[in-house]
Coordinates of C-alpha atoms in Angstrom, one line a residue:
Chain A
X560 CA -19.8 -6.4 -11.2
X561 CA -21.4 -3.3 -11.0
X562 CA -18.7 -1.0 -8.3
X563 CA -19.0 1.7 -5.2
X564 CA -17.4 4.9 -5.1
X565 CA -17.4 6.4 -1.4
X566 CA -15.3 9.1 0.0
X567 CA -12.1 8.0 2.1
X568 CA -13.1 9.4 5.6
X569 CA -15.8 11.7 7.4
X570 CA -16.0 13.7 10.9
X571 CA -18.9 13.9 12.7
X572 CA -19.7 15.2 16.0
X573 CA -21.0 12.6 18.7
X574 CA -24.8 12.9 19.0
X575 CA -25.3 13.8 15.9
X576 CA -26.8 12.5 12.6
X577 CA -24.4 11.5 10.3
X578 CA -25.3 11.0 6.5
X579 CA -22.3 8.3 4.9
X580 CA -23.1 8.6 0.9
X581 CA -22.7 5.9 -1.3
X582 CA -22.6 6.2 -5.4
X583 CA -23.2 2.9 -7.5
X584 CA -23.7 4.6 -10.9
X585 CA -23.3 1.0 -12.9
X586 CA -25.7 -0.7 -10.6
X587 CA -28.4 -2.9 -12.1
X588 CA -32.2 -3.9 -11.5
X589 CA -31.3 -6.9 -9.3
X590 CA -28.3 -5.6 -7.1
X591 CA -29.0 -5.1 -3.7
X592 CA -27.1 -2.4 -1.9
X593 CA -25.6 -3.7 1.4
X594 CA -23.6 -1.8 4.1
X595 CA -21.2 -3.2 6.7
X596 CA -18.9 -1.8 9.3
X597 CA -15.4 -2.8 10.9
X598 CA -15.0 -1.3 13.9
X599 CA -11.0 -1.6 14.9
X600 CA -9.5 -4.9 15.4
X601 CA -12.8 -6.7 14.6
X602 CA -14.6 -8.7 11.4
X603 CA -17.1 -6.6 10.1
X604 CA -20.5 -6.5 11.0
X605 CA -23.4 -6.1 8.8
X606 CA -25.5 -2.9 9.2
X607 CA -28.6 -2.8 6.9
X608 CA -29.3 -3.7 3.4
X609 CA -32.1 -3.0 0.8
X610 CA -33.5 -3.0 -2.8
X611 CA -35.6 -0.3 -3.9
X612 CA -36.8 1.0 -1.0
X613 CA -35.8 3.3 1.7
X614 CA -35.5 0.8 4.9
X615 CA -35.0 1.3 8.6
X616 CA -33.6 -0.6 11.3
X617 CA -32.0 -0.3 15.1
X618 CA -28.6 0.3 13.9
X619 CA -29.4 2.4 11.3
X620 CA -31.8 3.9 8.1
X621 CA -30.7 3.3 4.0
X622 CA -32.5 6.2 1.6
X623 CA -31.7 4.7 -1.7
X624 CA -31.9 7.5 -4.5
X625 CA -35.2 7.2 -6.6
X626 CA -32.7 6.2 -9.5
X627 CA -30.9 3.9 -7.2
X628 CA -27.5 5.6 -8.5
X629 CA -27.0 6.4 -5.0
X630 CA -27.7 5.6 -1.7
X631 CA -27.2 7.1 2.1
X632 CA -26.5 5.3 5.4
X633 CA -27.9 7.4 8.1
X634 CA -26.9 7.2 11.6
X635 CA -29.5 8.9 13.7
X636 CA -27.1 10.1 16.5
X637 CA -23.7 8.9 16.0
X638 CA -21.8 7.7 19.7
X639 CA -18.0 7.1 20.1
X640 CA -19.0 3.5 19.5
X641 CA -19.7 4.4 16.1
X642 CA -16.4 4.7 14.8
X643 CA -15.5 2.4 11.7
X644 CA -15.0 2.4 8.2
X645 CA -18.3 1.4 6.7
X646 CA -18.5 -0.2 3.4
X647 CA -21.1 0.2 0.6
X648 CA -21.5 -2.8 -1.4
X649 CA -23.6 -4.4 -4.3
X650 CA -24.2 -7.7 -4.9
X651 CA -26.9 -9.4 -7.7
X652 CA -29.8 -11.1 -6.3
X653 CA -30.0 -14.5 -8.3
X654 CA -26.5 -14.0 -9.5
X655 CA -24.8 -18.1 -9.0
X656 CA -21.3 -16.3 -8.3
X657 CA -21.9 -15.4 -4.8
X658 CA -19.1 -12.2 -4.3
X659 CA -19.5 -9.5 -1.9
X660 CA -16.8 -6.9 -3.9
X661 CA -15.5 -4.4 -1.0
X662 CA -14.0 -1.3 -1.6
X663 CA -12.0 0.5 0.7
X664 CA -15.1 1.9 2.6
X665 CA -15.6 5.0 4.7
X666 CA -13.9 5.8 7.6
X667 CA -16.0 7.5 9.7
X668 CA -14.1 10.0 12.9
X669 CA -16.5 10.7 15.9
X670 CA -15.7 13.5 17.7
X671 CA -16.7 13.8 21.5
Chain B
X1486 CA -20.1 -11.8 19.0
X1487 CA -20.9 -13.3 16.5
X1488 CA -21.0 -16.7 16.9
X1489 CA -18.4 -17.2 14.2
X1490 CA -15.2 -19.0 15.8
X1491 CA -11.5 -18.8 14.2
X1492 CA -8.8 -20.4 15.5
X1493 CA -5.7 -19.2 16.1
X1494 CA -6.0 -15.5 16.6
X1495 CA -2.6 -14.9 15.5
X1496 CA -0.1 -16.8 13.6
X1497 CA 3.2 -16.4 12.4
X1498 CA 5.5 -18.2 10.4
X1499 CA 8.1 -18.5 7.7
X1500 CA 8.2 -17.8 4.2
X1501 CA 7.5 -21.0 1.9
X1502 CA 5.9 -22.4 5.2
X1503 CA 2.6 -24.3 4.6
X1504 CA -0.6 -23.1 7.0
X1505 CA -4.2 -23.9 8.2
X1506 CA -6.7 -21.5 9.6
X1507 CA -10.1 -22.9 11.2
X1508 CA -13.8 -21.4 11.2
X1509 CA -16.9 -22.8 12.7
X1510 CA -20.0 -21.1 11.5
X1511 CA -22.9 -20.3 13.5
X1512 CA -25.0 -22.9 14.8
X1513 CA -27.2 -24.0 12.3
X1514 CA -25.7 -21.8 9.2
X1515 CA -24.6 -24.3 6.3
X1516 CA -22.6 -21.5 4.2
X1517 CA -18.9 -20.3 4.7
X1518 CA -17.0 -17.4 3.2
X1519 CA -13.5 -16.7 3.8
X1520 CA -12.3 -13.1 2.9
X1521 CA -8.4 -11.6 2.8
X1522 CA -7.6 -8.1 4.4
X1523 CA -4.5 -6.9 3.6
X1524 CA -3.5 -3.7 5.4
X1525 CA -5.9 -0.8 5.1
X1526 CA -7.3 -3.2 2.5
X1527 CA -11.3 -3.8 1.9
X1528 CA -11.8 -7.3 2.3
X1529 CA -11.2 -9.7 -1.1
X1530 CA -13.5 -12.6 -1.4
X1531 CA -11.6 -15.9 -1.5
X1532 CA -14.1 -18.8 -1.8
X1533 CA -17.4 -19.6 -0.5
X1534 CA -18.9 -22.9 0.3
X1535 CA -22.3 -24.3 0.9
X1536 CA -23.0 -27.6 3.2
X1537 CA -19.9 -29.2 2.0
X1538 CA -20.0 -27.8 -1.7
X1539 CA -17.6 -25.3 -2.9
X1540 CA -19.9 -23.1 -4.6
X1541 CA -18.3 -19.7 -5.7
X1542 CA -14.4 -18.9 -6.3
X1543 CA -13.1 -15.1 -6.0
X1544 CA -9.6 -14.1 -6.1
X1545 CA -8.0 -17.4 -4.5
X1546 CA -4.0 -18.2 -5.6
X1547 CA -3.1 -21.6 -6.7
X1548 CA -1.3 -21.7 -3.3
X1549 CA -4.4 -21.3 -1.0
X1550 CA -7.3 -24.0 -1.2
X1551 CA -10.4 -24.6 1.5
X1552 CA -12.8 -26.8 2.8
X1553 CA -15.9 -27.8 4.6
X1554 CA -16.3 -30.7 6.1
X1555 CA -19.1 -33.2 6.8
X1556 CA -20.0 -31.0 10.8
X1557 CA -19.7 -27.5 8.7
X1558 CA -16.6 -26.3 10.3
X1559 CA -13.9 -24.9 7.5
X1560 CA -10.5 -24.8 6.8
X1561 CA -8.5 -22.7 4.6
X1562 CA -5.0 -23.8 3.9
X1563 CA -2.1 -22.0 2.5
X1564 CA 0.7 -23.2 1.2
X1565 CA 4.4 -22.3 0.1
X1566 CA 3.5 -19.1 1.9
X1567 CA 4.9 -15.7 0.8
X1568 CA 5.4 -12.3 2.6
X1569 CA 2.6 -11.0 0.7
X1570 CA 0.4 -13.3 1.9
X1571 CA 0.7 -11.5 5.8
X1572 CA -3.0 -10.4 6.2
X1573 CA -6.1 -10.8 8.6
X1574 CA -8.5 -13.6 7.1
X1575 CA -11.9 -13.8 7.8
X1576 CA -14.2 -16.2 7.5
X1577 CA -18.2 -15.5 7.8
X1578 CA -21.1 -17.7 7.8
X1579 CA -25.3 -17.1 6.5
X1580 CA -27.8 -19.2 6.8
X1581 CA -29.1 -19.8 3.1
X1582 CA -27.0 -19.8 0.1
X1583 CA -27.9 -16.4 -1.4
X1584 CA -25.3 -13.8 -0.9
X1585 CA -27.8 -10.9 0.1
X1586 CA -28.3 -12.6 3.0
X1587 CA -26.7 -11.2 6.2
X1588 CA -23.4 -12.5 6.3
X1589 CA -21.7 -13.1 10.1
X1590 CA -17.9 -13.1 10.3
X1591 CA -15.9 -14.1 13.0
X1592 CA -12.7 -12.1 15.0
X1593 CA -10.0 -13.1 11.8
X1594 CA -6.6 -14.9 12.1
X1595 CA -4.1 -12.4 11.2
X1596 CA -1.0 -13.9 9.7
X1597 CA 2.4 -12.5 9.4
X1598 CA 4.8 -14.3 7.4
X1599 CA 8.2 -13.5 7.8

């Protein structure tokens, strides 16, 4: 399975934009690129996913680079609320063995 | 919330001890994932099952073995339980079988084996 590479932990300022990279230099045609977040004491919760395209939702926007080596969770203007570790991960589209690999994710410090 | 219920919350017990942790999926989801977290761990895929089928197997000991029964509730059991087995487990539920589908996952039982 095709891995993530994402840096340990990031500091943003609250009510700002925050940019959480994601590379996935292995990643094939198929694999769709999914992130979730754990907030503290809680089961993760899944934030946005896509394919090829850049895509957009209430939680959050995915730009996936045009090689789709790499990809970007963008939170428009971080709160306190946002404060996890948010995981990148790939996973094959028609593949039969149905595994999410996690890696140890992003932690992400808001600062007020 | 979720929607994903896990019962207990908390459990602790004894080393070669013998365990069962409960999920119910959402209403109306037929697939069930259960996921280890050790500490400051990402999340490690255990097994997956699919209306009553086991239908994927990820890092799962020997030790450790699941089910889905006939009203699409889950159990994981573990068995002959060791102190590195203390984690949170998770289970999560979708609605379809593919995995790119959003998964939900409920609060976690955390374990601690003494």
């Amino acid at each position: 399975d095709a891995k993530t590479t994402q840096p340990n932990s990031m500091e943003s300022n609250e009510e700002e934009p925050v940019h959480l990279p994601c590379n996935h230099s292995t990643i094939s045609g198929t694999d769709y690129i999914h992130w979730y977040r754990q907030l503290p004491s809680q089961g993760p919760e899944y934030v946005i996913h896509g394919l090829t395209s850049n895509v957009n939702n209430r939680m959050a926007s995915l730009a996936i680079a045009e090689d789709r080596k790499s990809s970007t969770l963008i939170l428009h203007r971080a709160t306190l609320r946002d404060a996890a570790v948010y995981y990148c991960i790939l996973r094959a589209t028609m593949d039969s063995n149905y595994q999410l690999i996690w890696g140890a994710g992003t932690k992400l410090i808001i600062k007020p | 919330d979720s929607g994903v219920t896990q019962t207990p919350k908390h459990l602790i017990t004894a080393t070669g001890q013998r365990v069962t942790l409960r999920c119910s999926p959402r209403s109306g989801d037929l697939s069930v994932y259960w996921y280890q977290q050790s500490l400051d761990q990402g999340l490690q895929f255990l097994i997956q099952y699919y209306n009553g089928e086991e239908r994927a197997k990820g890092n799962i000991l020997e030790r450790f073995s699941a089910q889905q029964f006939p009203d699409l509730h889950s159990e994981l059991n573990l068995s002959s339980l060791e102190l590195g087995d203390s984690a949170l487990y998770f289970c999560a539920s979708s609605t379809i079988l593919a995995s790119y589908n959003e998964q939900f996952f409920g609060p976690g039982t955390r374990l601690t084996v003494l």
